[in-house]
Amino acid sequence: MSENKNLDPAKPMSAEDLRMQMLQREMEEMDKDRRLKAIEEEKHADFAADFLKKHVTEEEIAIVRRLVANAVKAGKFEAMVYSFPSELCTDSGRAINSGDRDWPSTLQGKAKEFFDRYQTYGKPQGYKLKAMIINFPGGVPGDVGFFLNWAPDKA
């Protein structure tokens, strides 16, 4: 940024100096946005690596139990117990979004593990599990939510 060479306080800063200040501010904003985007991309990559390569932890199971307990305390029969980016499904969430009965076959990583745990432990105990796309950033499927339900069957 150029210095205001005018030392007379009665004269305003030159238009060029003002434009340079604005340009520098815009450049700083763009740099800040670029850094934030890089941080977000790194977080997403770390989540995806953890999601695809690691197993469901006891802490994650405890979180599911707490979410269910809180829903029960609130008088609800359903709770969203897990969410993840739809791009981590083999079809980017298309089967879930269209209600395809074969949606579980598109799961991988921790989502598949959670579904398998549901099949082994939850379903025999009378729970139901549904998967839904819970947001649509830019009009495309965003995150998948797993909803655990314990409502009585309707007669």
Short mmCIF file of C-alpha atoms in Angstrom, two decimals:
data_model
loop_
_atom_site.label_atom_id
_atom_site.label_comp_id
_atom_site.label_asym_id
_atom_site.label_seq_id
_atom_site.Cartn_x
_atom_site.Cartn_y
_atom_site.Cartn_z
CA MET A 1 0.00 0.00 0.00
CA SER A 2 1.40 3.38 -0.90
CA GLU A 3 1.81 5.96 1.79
CA ASN A 4 -0.18 9.16 1.67
CA LYS A 5 2.54 11.53 0.60
CA ASN A 6 0.33 14.50 1.35
CA LEU A 7 1.21 15.77 4.81
CA ASP A 8 -1.41 18.51 4.73
CA PRO A 9 -4.25 17.22 6.97
CA ALA A 10 -6.74 19.49 5.20
CA LYS A 11 -6.28 17.58 1.92
CA PRO A 12 -7.96 14.21 1.55
CA MET A 13 -6.12 10.99 0.77
CA SER A 14 -5.78 10.43 -2.98
CA ALA A 15 -8.35 8.28 -4.76
CA GLU A 16 -5.54 5.94 -5.78
CA ASP A 17 -4.50 5.50 -2.14
CA LEU A 18 -8.11 4.70 -1.20
CA ARG A 19 -8.35 2.17 -4.03
CA MET A 20 -5.09 0.57 -2.89
CA GLN A 21 -6.41 0.31 0.68
CA MET A 22 -9.59 -1.34 -0.61
CA LEU A 23 -7.63 -3.71 -2.83
CA GLN A 24 -5.36 -4.69 0.05
CA ARG A 25 -8.38 -5.32 2.29
CA GLU A 26 -9.97 -7.50 -0.42
CA MET A 27 -6.72 -9.43 -0.85
CA GLU A 28 -6.51 -10.01 2.92
CA GLU A 29 -10.14 -11.25 2.95
CA MET A 30 -9.47 -13.61 0.05
CA ASP A 31 -6.37 -14.94 1.80
CA LYS A 32 -8.34 -15.48 5.01
CA ASP A 33 -11.10 -17.30 3.07
CA ARG A 34 -8.51 -19.47 1.34
CA ARG A 35 -6.93 -20.44 4.69
CA LEU A 36 -10.36 -21.26 6.21
CA LYS A 37 -11.27 -23.37 3.19
CA ALA A 38 -7.97 -25.27 3.47
CA ILE A 39 -8.65 -25.95 7.17
CA GLU A 40 -12.18 -27.20 6.35
CA GLU A 41 -10.86 -29.44 3.57
CA GLU A 42 -8.26 -30.90 5.93
CA LYS A 43 -10.93 -31.57 8.61
CA HIS A 44 -13.13 -33.25 5.99
CA ALA A 45 -10.23 -35.40 4.76
CA ASP A 46 -9.38 -36.40 8.35
CA PHE A 47 -13.04 -37.30 9.02
CA ALA A 48 -13.25 -39.33 5.80
CA ALA A 49 -10.05 -41.22 6.61
CA ASP A 50 -11.28 -41.96 10.15
CA PHE A 51 -14.74 -42.92 8.81
CA LEU A 52 -13.39 -45.32 6.19
CA LYS A 53 -10.42 -46.85 8.01
CA LYS A 54 -11.25 -46.98 11.71
CA HIS A 55 -13.89 -48.84 13.66
CA VAL A 56 -16.82 -47.52 15.67
CA THR A 57 -15.54 -46.72 19.15
CA GLU A 58 -17.13 -47.35 22.52
CA GLU A 59 -17.35 -43.57 22.89
CA GLU A 60 -19.43 -43.36 19.69
CA ILE A 61 -21.73 -46.12 20.98
CA ALA A 62 -22.10 -44.18 24.26
CA ILE A 63 -23.04 -41.06 22.28
CA VAL A 64 -25.80 -43.01 20.50
CA ARG A 65 -27.11 -44.24 23.85
CA ARG A 66 -27.10 -40.68 25.24
CA LEU A 67 -28.95 -39.35 22.17
CA VAL A 68 -31.62 -42.04 22.60
CA ALA A 69 -31.91 -41.41 26.35
CA ASN A 70 -32.28 -37.65 25.76
CA ALA A 71 -34.98 -38.26 23.15
CA VAL A 72 -36.87 -40.53 25.57
CA LYS A 73 -36.65 -37.86 28.29
CA ALA A 74 -38.10 -35.39 25.78
CA GLY A 75 -41.00 -37.78 25.07
CA LYS A 76 -39.84 -38.65 21.55
CA PHE A 77 -39.84 -42.01 19.80
CA GLU A 78 -37.00 -41.23 17.41
CA ALA A 79 -33.51 -39.75 17.47
CA MET A 80 -30.92 -38.96 14.84
CA VAL A 81 -28.02 -41.02 16.15
CA TYR A 82 -25.37 -40.60 13.45
CA SER A 83 -24.60 -38.47 10.43
CA PHE A 84 -21.94 -38.45 7.75
CA PRO A 85 -21.35 -36.94 4.29
CA SER A 86 -23.36 -38.71 1.58
CA GLU A 87 -20.27 -38.75 -0.63
CA LEU A 88 -18.96 -41.49 1.67
CA CYS A 89 -21.65 -43.85 0.35
CA THR A 90 -20.59 -45.83 -2.73
CA ASP A 91 -23.28 -44.02 -4.76
CA SER A 92 -22.95 -40.60 -3.06
CA GLY A 93 -26.28 -41.11 -1.28
CA ARG A 94 -28.50 -41.65 -4.35
CA ALA A 95 -30.10 -44.87 -3.04
CA ILE A 96 -30.86 -43.26 0.31
CA ASN A 97 -32.26 -40.14 -1.34
CA SER A 98 -34.52 -42.15 -3.67
CA GLY A 99 -35.73 -44.54 -0.94
CA ASP A 100 -34.18 -47.58 -2.63
CA ARG A 101 -34.68 -50.66 -0.43
CA ASP A 102 -31.10 -51.71 -1.15
CA TRP A 103 -29.59 -48.52 0.37
CA PRO A 104 -27.66 -50.46 3.06
CA SER A 105 -25.47 -52.00 0.34
CA THR A 106 -24.10 -48.51 -0.45
CA LEU A 107 -22.75 -48.01 3.08
CA GLN A 108 -19.10 -48.30 3.89
CA GLY A 109 -16.80 -47.64 6.81
CA LYS A 110 -18.34 -46.66 10.12
CA ALA A 111 -21.81 -46.24 8.58
CA LYS A 112 -21.78 -49.90 7.52
CA GLU A 113 -20.52 -50.86 10.96
CA PHE A 114 -23.32 -48.88 12.65
CA PHE A 115 -25.87 -50.51 10.33
CA ASP A 116 -24.46 -53.98 11.06
CA ARG A 117 -24.65 -53.26 14.81
CA TYR A 118 -28.27 -52.20 14.34
CA GLN A 119 -29.01 -55.47 12.48
CA THR A 120 -27.33 -57.52 15.23
CA TYR A 121 -28.51 -55.68 18.35
CA GLY A 122 -31.17 -53.07 17.58
CA LYS A 123 -33.52 -54.76 15.13
CA PRO A 124 -34.00 -57.91 17.29
CA GLN A 125 -34.90 -55.57 20.19
CA GLY A 126 -37.68 -53.92 18.14
CA TYR A 127 -35.86 -50.79 16.94
CA LYS A 128 -36.22 -49.46 13.42
CA LEU A 129 -33.51 -47.60 11.53
CA LYS A 130 -33.98 -45.26 8.61
CA ALA A 131 -31.45 -43.27 6.66
CA MET A 132 -32.28 -39.90 5.12
CA ILE A 133 -30.46 -37.10 3.38
CA ILE A 134 -30.70 -34.31 5.95
CA ASN A 135 -29.45 -31.36 3.92
CA PHE A 136 -28.98 -30.33 0.31
CA PRO A 137 -26.18 -27.77 -0.02
CA GLY A 138 -26.31 -26.29 -3.50
CA GLY A 139 -29.26 -28.57 -4.31
CA VAL A 140 -27.24 -31.80 -4.06
CA PRO A 141 -27.43 -34.45 -1.34
CA GLY A 142 -25.28 -33.38 1.62
CA ASP A 143 -25.25 -35.39 4.83
CA VAL A 144 -26.94 -38.68 5.65
CA GLY A 145 -28.68 -39.01 8.99
CA PHE A 146 -29.38 -42.34 10.69
CA PHE A 147 -32.61 -42.18 12.68
CA LEU A 148 -33.30 -44.80 15.31
CA ASN A 149 -36.99 -45.30 16.10
CA TRP A 150 -38.67 -47.20 18.96
CA ALA A 151 -42.31 -46.19 18.40
CA PRO A 152 -44.91 -48.93 18.80
CA ASP A 153 -46.11 -50.57 15.61
CA LYS A 154 -49.38 -49.18 14.33
CA ALA A 155 -52.28 -51.61 14.35
#
